[in-house]
Coordinates of C-alpha atoms and ligand atoms in Angstrom, one line a residue:
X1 CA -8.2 -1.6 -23.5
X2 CA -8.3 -4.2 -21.0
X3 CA -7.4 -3.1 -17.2
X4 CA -6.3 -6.3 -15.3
X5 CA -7.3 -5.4 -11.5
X6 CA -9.5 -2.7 -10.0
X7 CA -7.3 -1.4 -7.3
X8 CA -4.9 1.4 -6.4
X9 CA -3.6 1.4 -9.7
X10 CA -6.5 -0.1 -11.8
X11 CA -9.3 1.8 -10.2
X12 CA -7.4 5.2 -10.5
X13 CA -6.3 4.0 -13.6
X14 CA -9.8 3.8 -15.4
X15 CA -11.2 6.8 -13.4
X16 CA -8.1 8.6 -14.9
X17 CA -8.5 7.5 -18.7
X18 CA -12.7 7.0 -18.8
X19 CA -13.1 10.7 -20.3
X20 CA -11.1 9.7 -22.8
X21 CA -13.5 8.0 -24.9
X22 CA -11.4 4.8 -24.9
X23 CA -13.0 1.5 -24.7
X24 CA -12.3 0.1 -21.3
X25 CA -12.6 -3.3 -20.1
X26 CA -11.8 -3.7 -16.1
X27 CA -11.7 -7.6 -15.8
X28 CA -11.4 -8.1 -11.5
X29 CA -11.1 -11.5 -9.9
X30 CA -12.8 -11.0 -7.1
X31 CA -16.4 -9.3 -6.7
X32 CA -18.0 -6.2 -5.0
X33 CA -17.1 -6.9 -0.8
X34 CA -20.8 -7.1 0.7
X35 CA -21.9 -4.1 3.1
X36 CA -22.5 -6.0 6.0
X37 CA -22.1 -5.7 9.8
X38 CA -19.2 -7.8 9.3
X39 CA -16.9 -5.3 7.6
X40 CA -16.6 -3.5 11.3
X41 CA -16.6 -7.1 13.5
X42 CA -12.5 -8.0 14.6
X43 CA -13.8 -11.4 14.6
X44 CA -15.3 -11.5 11.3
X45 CA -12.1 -9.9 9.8
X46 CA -9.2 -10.8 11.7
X47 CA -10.3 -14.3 13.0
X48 CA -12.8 -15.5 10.5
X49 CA -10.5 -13.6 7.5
X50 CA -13.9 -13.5 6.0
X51 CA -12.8 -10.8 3.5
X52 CA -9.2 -12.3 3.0
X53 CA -8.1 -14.9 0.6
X54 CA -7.7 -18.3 1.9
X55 CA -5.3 -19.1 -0.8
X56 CA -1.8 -20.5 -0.3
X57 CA 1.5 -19.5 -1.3
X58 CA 5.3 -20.7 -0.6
X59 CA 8.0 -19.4 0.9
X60 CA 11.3 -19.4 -0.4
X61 CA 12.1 -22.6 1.1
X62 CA 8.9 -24.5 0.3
X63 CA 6.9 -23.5 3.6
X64 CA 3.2 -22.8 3.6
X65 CA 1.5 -19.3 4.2
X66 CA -1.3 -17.4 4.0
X67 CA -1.2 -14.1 2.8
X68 CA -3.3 -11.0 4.4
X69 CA -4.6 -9.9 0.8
X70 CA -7.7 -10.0 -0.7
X71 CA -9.4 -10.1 -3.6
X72 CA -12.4 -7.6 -4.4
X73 CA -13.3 -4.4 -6.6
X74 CA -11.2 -1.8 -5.1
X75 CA -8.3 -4.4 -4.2
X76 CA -6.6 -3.8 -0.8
X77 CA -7.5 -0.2 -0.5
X78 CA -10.9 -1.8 0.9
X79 CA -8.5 -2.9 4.0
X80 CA -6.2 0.1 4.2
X81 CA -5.7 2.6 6.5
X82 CA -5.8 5.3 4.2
X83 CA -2.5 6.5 5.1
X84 CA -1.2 8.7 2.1
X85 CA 2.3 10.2 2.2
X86 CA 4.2 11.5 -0.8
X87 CA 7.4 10.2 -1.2
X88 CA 10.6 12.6 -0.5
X89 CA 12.3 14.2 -2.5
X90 CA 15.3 12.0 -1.6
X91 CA 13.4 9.1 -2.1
X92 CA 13.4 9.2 -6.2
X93 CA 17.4 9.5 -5.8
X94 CA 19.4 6.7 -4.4
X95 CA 20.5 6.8 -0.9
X96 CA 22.5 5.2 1.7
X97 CA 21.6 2.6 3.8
X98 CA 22.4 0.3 6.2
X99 CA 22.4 -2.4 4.0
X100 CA 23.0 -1.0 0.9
X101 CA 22.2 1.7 -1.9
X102 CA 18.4 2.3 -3.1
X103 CA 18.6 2.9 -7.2
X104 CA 17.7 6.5 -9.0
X105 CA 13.9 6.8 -10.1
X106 CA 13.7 7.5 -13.8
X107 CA 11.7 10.0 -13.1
X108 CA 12.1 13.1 -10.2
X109 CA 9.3 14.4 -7.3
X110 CA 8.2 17.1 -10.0
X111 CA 7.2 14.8 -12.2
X112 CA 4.8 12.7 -10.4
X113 CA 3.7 16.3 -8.5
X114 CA 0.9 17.3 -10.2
X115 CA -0.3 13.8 -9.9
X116 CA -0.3 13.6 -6.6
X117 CA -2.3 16.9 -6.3
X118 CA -4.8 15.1 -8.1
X119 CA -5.1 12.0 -6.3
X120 CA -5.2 13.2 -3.0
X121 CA -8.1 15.4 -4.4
X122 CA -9.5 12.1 -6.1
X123 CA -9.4 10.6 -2.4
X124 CA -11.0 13.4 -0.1
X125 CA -7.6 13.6 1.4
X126 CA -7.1 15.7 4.6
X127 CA -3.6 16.6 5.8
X128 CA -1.4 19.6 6.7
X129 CA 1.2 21.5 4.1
X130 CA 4.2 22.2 6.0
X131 CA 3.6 20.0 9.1
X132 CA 5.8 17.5 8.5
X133 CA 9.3 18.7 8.5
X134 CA 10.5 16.7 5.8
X135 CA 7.7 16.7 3.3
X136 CA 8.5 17.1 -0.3
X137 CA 7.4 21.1 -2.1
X138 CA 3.3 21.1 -2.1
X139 CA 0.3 23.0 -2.2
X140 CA -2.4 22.9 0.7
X141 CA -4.4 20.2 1.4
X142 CA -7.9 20.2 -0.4
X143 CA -9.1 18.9 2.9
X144 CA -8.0 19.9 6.7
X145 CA -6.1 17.6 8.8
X146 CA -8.0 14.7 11.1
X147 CA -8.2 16.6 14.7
X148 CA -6.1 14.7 17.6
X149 CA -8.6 13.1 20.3
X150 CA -7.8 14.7 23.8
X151 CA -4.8 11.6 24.3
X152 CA -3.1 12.0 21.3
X153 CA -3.3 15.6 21.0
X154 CA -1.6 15.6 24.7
X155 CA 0.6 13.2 23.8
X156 CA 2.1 15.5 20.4
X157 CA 2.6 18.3 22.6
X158 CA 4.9 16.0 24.9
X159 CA 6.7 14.8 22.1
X160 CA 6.6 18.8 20.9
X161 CA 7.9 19.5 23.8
X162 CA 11.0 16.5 23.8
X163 CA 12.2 18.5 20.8
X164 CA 10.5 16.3 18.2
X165 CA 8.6 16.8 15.2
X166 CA 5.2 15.2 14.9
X167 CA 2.2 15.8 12.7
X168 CA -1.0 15.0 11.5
X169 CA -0.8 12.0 9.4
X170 CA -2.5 12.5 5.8
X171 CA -5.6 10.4 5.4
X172 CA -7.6 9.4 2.7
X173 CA -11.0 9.8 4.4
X174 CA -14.8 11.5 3.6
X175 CA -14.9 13.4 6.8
X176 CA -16.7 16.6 7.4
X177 CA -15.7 17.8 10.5
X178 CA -17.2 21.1 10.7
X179 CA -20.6 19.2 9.9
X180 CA -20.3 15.5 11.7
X181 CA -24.3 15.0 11.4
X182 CA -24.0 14.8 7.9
X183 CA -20.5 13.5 7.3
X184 CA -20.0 10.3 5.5
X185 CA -16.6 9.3 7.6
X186 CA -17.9 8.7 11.4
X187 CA -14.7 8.2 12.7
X188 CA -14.9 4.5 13.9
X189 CA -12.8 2.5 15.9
X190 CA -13.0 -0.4 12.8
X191 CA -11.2 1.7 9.7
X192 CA -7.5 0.3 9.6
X193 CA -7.4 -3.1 8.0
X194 CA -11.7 -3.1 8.1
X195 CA -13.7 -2.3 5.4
X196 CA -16.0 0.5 5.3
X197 CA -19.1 -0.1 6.3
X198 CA -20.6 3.4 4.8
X199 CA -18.2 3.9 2.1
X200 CA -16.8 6.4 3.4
X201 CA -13.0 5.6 2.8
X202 CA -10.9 6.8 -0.1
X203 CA -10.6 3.4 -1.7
X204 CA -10.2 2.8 -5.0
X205 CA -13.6 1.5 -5.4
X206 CA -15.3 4.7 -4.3
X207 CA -12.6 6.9 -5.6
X208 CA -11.6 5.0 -9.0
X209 CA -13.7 2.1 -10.0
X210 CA -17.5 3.9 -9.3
X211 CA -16.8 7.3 -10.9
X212 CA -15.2 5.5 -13.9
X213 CA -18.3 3.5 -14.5
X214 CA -20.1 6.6 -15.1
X215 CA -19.0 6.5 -18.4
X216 CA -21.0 4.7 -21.0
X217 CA -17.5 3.6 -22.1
X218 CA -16.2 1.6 -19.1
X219 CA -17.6 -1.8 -18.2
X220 CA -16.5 -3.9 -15.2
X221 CA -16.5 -8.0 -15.1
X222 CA -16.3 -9.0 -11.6
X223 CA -15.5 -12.9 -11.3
X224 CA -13.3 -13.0 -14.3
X225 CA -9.4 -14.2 -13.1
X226 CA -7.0 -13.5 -15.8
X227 CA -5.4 -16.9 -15.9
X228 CA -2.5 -15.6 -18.5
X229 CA -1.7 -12.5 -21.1
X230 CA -1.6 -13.5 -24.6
X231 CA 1.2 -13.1 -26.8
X232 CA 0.6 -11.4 -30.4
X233 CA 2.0 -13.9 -33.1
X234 CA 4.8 -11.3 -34.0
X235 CA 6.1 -11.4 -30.4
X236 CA 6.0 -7.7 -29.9
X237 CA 3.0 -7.2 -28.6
X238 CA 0.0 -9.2 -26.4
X239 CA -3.6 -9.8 -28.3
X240 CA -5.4 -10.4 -25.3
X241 CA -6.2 -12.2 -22.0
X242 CA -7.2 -15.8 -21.0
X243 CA -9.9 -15.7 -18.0
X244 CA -11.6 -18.4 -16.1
X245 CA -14.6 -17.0 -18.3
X246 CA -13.0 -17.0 -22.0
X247 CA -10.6 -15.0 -23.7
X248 CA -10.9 -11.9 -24.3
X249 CA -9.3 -9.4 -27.0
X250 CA -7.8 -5.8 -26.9
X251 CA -5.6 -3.6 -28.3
X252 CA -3.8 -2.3 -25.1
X253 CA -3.2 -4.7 -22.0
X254 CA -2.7 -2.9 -18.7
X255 CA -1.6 -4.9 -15.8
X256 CA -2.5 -3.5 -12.5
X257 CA -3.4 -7.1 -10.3
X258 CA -1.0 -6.3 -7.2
X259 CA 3.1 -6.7 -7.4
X260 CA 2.9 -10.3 -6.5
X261 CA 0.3 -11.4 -8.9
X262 CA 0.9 -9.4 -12.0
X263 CA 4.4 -11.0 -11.3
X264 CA 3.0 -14.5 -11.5
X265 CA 0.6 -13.7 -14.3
X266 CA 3.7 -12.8 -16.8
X267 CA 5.4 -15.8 -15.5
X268 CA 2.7 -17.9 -16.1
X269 CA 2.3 -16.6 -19.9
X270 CA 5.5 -18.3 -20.5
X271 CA 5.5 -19.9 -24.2
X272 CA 8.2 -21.0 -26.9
X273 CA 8.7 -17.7 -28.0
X274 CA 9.3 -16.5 -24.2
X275 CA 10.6 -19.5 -22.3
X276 CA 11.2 -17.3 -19.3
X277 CA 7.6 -15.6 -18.9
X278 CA 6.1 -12.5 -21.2
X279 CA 7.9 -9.3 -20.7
X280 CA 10.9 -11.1 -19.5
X281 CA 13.9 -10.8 -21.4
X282 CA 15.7 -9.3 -18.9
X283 CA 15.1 -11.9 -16.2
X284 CA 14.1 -9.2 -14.1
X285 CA 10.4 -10.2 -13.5
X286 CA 9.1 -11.5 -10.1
X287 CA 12.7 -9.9 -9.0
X288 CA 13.2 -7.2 -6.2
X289 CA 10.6 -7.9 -4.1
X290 CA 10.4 -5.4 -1.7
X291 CA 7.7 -5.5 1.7
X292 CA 8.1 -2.7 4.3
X293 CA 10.0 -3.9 7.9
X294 CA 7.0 -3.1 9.8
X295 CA 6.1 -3.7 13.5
X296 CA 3.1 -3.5 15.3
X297 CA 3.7 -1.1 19.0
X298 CA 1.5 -1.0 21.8
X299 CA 2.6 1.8 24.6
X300 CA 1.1 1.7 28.2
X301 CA 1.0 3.3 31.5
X302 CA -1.3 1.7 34.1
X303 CA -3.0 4.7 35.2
X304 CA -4.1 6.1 32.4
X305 CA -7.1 4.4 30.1
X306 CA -6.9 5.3 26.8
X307 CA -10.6 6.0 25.5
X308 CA -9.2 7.5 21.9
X309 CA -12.0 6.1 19.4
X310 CA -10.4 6.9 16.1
X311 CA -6.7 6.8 16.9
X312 CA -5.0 7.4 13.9
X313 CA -3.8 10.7 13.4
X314 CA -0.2 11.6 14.5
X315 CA 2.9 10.7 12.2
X316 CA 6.9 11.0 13.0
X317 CA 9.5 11.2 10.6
X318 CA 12.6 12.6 13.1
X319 CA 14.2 9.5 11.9
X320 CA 13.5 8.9 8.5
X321 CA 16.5 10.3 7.3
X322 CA 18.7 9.5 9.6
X323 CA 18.9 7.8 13.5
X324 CA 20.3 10.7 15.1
X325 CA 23.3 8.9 16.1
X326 CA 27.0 10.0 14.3
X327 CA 28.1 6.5 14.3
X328 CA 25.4 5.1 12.4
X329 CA 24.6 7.3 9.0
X330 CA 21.6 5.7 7.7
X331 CA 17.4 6.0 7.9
X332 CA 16.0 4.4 10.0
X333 CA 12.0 5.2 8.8
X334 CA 8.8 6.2 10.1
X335 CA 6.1 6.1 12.8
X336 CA 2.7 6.5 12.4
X337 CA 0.0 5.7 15.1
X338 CA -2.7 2.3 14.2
X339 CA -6.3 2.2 14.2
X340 CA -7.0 1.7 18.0
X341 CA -6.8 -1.9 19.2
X342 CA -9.8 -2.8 20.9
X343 CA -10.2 -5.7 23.1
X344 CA -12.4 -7.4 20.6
X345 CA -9.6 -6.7 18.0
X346 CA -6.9 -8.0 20.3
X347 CA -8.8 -11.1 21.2
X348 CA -9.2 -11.9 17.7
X349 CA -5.3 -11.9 16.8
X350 CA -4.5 -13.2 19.7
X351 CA -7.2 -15.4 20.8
X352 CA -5.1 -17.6 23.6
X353 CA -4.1 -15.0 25.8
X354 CA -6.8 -14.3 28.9
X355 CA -9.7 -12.4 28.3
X356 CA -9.3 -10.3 30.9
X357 CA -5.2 -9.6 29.9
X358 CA -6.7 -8.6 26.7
X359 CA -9.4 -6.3 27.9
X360 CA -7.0 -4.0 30.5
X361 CA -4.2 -4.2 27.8
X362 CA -6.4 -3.1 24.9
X363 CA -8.1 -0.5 26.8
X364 CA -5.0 1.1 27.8
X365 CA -2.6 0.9 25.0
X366 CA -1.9 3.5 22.6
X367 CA -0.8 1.9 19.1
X368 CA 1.5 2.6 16.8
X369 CA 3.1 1.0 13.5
X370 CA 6.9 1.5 12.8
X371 CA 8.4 1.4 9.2
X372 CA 11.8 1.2 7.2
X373 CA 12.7 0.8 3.8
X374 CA 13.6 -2.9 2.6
X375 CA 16.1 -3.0 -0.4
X376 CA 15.7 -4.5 -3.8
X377 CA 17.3 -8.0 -4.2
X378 CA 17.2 -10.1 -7.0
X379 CA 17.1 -12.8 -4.9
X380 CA 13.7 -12.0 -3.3
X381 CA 11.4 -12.9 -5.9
X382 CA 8.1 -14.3 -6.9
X383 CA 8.3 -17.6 -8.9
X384 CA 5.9 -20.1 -9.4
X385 CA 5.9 -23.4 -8.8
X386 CA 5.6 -26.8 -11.3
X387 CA 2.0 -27.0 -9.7
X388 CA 1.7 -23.1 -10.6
X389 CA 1.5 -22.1 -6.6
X390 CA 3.0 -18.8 -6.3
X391 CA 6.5 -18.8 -4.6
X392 CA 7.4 -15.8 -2.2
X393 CA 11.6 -15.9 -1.5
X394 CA 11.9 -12.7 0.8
X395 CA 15.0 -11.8 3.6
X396 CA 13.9 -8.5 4.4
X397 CA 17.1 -5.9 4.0
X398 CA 17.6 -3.5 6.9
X399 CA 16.9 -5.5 9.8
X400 CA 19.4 -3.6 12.3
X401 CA 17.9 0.0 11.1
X402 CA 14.1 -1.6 12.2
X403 CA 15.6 -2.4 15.5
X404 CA 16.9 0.5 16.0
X405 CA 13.8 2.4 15.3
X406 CA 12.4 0.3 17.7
X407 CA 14.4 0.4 20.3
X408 CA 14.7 4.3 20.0
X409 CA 11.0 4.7 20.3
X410 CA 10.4 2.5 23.2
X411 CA 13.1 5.1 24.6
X412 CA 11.2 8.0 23.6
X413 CA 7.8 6.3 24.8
X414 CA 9.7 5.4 28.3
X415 CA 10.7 9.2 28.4
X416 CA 6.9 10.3 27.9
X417 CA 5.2 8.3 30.4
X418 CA 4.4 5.2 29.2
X419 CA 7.2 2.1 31.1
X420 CA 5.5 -0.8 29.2
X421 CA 5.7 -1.1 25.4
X422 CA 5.9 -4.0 23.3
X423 CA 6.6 -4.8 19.8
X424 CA 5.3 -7.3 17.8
X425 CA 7.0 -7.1 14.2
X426 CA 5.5 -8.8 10.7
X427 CA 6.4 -11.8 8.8
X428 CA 6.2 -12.8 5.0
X429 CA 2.6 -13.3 5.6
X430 CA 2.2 -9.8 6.0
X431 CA 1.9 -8.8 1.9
X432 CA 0.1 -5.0 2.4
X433 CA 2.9 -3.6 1.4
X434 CA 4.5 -5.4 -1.4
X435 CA 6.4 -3.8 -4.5
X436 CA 9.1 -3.9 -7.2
X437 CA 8.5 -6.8 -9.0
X438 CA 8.2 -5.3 -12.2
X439 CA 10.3 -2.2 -12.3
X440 CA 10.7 0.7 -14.4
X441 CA 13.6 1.9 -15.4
X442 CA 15.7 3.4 -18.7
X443 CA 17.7 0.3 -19.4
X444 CA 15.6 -2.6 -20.9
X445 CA 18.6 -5.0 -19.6
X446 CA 17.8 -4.4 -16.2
X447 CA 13.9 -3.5 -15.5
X448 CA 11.0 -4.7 -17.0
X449 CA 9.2 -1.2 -17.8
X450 CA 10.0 2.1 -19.4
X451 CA 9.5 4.9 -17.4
X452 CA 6.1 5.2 -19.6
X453 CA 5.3 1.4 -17.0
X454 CA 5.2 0.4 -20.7
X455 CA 6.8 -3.2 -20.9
X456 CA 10.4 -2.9 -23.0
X457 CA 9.1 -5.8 -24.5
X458 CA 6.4 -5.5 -25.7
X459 CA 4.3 -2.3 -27.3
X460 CA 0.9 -2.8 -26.2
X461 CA 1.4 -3.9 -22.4
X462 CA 1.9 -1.7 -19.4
X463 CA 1.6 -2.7 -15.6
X464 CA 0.5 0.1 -13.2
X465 CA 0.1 -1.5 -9.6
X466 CA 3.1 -1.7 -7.1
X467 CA 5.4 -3.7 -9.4
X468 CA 6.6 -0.3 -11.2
X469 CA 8.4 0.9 -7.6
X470 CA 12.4 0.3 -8.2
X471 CA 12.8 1.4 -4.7
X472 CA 10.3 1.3 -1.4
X473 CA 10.8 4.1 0.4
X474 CA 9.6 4.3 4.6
X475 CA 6.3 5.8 3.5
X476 CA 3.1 3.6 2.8
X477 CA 3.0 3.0 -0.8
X478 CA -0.6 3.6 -2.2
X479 CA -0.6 7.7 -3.0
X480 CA 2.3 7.0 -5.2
X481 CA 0.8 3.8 -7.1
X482 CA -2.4 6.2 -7.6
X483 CA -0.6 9.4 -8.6
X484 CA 1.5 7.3 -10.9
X485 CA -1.8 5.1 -12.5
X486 CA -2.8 8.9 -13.3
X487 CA 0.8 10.5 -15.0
X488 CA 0.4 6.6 -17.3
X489 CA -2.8 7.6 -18.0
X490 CA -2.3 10.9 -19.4
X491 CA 0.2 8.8 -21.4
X492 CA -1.9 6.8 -22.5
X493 CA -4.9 8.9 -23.7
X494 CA -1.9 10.9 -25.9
X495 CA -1.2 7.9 -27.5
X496 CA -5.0 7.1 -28.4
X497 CA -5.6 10.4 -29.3
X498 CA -2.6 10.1 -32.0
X499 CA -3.4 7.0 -33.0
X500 CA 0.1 5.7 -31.7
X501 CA -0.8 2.6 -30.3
X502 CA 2.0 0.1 -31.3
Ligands
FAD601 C1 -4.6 -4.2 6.0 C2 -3.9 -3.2 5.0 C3 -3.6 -1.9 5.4 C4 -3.0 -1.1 4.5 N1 -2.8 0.2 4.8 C5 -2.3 1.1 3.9 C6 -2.2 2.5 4.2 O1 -2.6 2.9 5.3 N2 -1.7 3.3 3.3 C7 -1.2 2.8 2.1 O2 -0.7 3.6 1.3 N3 -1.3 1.5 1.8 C8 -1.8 0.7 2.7 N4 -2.0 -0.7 2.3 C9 -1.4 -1.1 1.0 C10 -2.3 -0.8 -0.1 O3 -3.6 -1.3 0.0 C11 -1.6 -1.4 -1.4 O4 -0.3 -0.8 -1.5 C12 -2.4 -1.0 -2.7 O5 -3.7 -1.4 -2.6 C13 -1.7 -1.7 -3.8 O6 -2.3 -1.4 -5.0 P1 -2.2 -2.3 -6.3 O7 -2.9 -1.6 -7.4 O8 -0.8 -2.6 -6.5 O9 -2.9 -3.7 -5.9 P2 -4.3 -4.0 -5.3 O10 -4.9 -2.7 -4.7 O11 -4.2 -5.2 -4.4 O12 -5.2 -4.4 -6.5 C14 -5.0 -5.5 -7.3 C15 -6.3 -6.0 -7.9 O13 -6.1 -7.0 -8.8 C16 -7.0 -8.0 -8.7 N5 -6.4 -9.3 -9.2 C17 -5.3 -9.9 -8.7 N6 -5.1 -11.0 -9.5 C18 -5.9 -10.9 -10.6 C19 -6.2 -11.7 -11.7 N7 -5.4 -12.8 -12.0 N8 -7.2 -11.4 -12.5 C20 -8.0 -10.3 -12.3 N9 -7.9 -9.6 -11.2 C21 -6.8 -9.8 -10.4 C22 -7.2 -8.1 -7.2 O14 -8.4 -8.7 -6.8 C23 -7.2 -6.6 -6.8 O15 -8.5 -6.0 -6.9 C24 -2.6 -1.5 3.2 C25 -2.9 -2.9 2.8 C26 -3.6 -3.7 3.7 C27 -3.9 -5.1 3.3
SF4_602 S1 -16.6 5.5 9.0 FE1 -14.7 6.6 8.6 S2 -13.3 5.8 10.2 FE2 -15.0 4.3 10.0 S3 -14.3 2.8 8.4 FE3 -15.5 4.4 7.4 S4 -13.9 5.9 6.7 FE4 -13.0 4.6 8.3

């Protein structure tokens, strides 16, 4: 088998099948991200974009960007903030919103349950059963929750207290709290969108790729970009991959390079047998793009410094069903608090305002980061170019539901003390989130996968990265790609184990 990618849903992926005794071939474009003092420097990160790609991609009409991804083993869980929500219930079911109607799952909560048990074990994840008031049936957390510092853990008992709902938010972290001299995690200030110096986050190098190397049956090639999939001379299956090193051979392709890239990779494997890209009969590859609507909140009150080091730890979901308001039935999403900005953090994203602006602002801002669902579109797709430069056509869906999360949190915030907040909300460039691309479904005429991720097209190839999601949700999307890359894998290792492979 051949894994293309080592993240979220590569690296859990292998970890998940390498008992198995299957041959296993991770091929990852990018290499191992040094340890380096420059994982935890803003400017090295966020000024520099040492870690990020400086590749270019198009927007849908034609413009230039630069997308915050890059391209390492582990794939973006190196940057992420280790926030890991289920989804609802309600989120595997379509619902009403705003703009429109999100489509059924083909599969419930229940099934992808167990699953989730086991990543979240997988990814020393610490959290709360029954906190959050609208989380989905569950066990107890293998790990306890993160502890509010003295700010935050003020500031959740005001918004107790203003009838709301908040709680810790689960995180994907090594901490020992009961014995911080010999915990891995040392709660930093540098954890959302850093690397980890210590290797102490639950990323999918740590948590998938490493273990699954352990066995004598799983090799990694770092450096080796898939440049296309190759089609099996019957047209029902793939024989292998073409890489910037050679071609390589296998009897089972999984996809797992990221939603926009697997996306581009079938597209690009176009021949005369399928003029429209591999797995594409439908047309629905590179289709139904989805990106959360997120925007970046700073909260302050002048007389009060914020000295929270590791600031990530309260969640709010009062609106993620809906906005409270009888004249407006929809969700709005969810709130969760950012990795503290630092001076040094805000100087490096926003290196033309005054130093000294920057310094008070940072030092007394507490941070937060609002999301809502976007809505698949056919229209918001991932093509590619004559030249081959990946295209990115995206109008985000929802727009007056973000607003008005916005605006009813800057109320709220008003209401607890602090009068100045500001929003500053993402554009295209802003790809963490991105999903749908390639989604599953029961009906081969309109998605690209079964609900095995297996490609209705063909009987050897599966994708496993963000692509699968036919819907978003307002929750950050790794726990799901991971629990998911598991429930495929027990999939998979049935059919090796039968024999059943085409
Ligand atoms: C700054 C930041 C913060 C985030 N915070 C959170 C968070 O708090 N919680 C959360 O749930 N999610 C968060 N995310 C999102 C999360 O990282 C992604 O949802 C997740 O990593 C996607 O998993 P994936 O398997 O689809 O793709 P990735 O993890 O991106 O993995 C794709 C892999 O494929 C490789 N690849 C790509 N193309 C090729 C090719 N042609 N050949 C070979 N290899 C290839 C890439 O190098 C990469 O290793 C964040 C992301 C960022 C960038
Ligand atoms: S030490 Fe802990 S808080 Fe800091 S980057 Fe590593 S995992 Fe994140």
């Amino acid at each position: 088998m051949i894994i293309i990618g080592s993240g979220a849903g590569g690296g859990t992926l292998a970890r998940a099948l390498a008992p198995s005794g299957l041959s296993i071939l991770i091929l990852e474009r990018g290499d191992y991200l040094p340890r380096e003092w420059g994982n935890w420097d803003p400017h090295t990160v966020f000024a520099e974009h040492r870690y990020h790609t400086p590749e270019q991609w198009h927007d849908g009409d034609g413009q230039i960007f630069t997308p915050v991804t890059g391209y390492h083993v582990g794939g973006n869980t190196k940057f992420y903030g280790a926030a890991v929500l289920r989804r609802r219930e309600k989120d595997f079911l379509p619902r009403h919103h705003r703009d429109g109607l999100t489509p059924a799952w083909p599969i419930a909560y229940a099934d992808l349950a167990p699953h989730y048990d086991q990543a979240e074990a997988w990814y020393f994840t610490h959290g709360q059963a029954g906190a959050d008031p609208l989380e989905p049936p569950r066990g107890p957390f293998a790990f306890p929750p993160f502890p509010h510092e003295p700010l935050l853990a003020a500031l959740e008992q005001k918004l107790r207290n203003m009838g709301l709902h908040p709680f810790p938010l689960p995180l994907a972290l090594h901490r020992n709290e009961e014995d911080p001299a010999h915990s891995p995690c040392v709660r930093c200030p540098t954890c959302d969108g850093f690397p980890c110096l210590l290797h102490a986050k639950g990323d999918a190098e740590v948590c998938g790729v490493t273990p699954a190397l352990a066995h004598a049956n799983v090799r990694l090639l770092t450096r080796h970009r898939v440049l296309r999939l190759l089609p099996g001379g019957d047209g029902r299956g793939v024989e292998g991959v073409e890489t910037d090193q050679g071609t390589l051979r296998a009897r089972v392709v999984v996809l797992a390079a990221g939603a926009v890239n697997s996306a581009a990779l079938l597209l690009a494997s176009a021949d005369a047998a399928a003029p429209q890209g591999l797995a594409n009969s439908s047309d629905q590859v590179g289709r139904n793009y989805m990106c959360h609507l997120n925007s970046a909140c700073m909260a302050l009150k002048a007389a009060q410094e914020n000295t929270t080091v590791f600031q990530k730890t309260l969640a709010i979901n009062d609106f993620y069903d809906d906005s409270g308001d009888p004249d407006y039935p929809y969700p709005l999403g969810h709130i969760q608090n950012l990795g503290k900005v630092t001076p040094a953090l805000l100087h490096a994203q926003q290196p033309l305002l005054p130093i000294p602006l920057v310094a008070w602002t940072a030092s007394h801002s507490v941070d937060w980061w609002l999301t809502t669902e976007d809505l698949p579109d056919a229209g918001n797709r991932v093509t590619l170019d004559s030249d081959g430069h990946i295209r990115l056509a995206w109008q985000p869906k929802n727009r007056e539901s973000h607003q008005r999360l916005c605006d009813q949190w800057r109320k709220i915030l008003h209401q607890a003390g602090f009068p100045m907040v500001f929003f500053q909300a993402m554009d295209i460039s802003a790809t963490a989130h991105q999903v749908g691309t390639c989604r599953f479904g029961e009906d081969p005429a309109d998605s690209v996968l079964d609900p095995w991720c297996r490609a209705h097209d063909l009987a050897n190839l599966y994708v496993v990265d963000a692509s699968f999601m036919p819907s978003i949700s307002a929750v950050n999307p790794s726990l799901t790609i991971m629990a998911n890359a598991i429930r495929v894998a027990a999939h998979l290792a049935e059919r090796f184990k039968t024999g059943a492979w085409a």
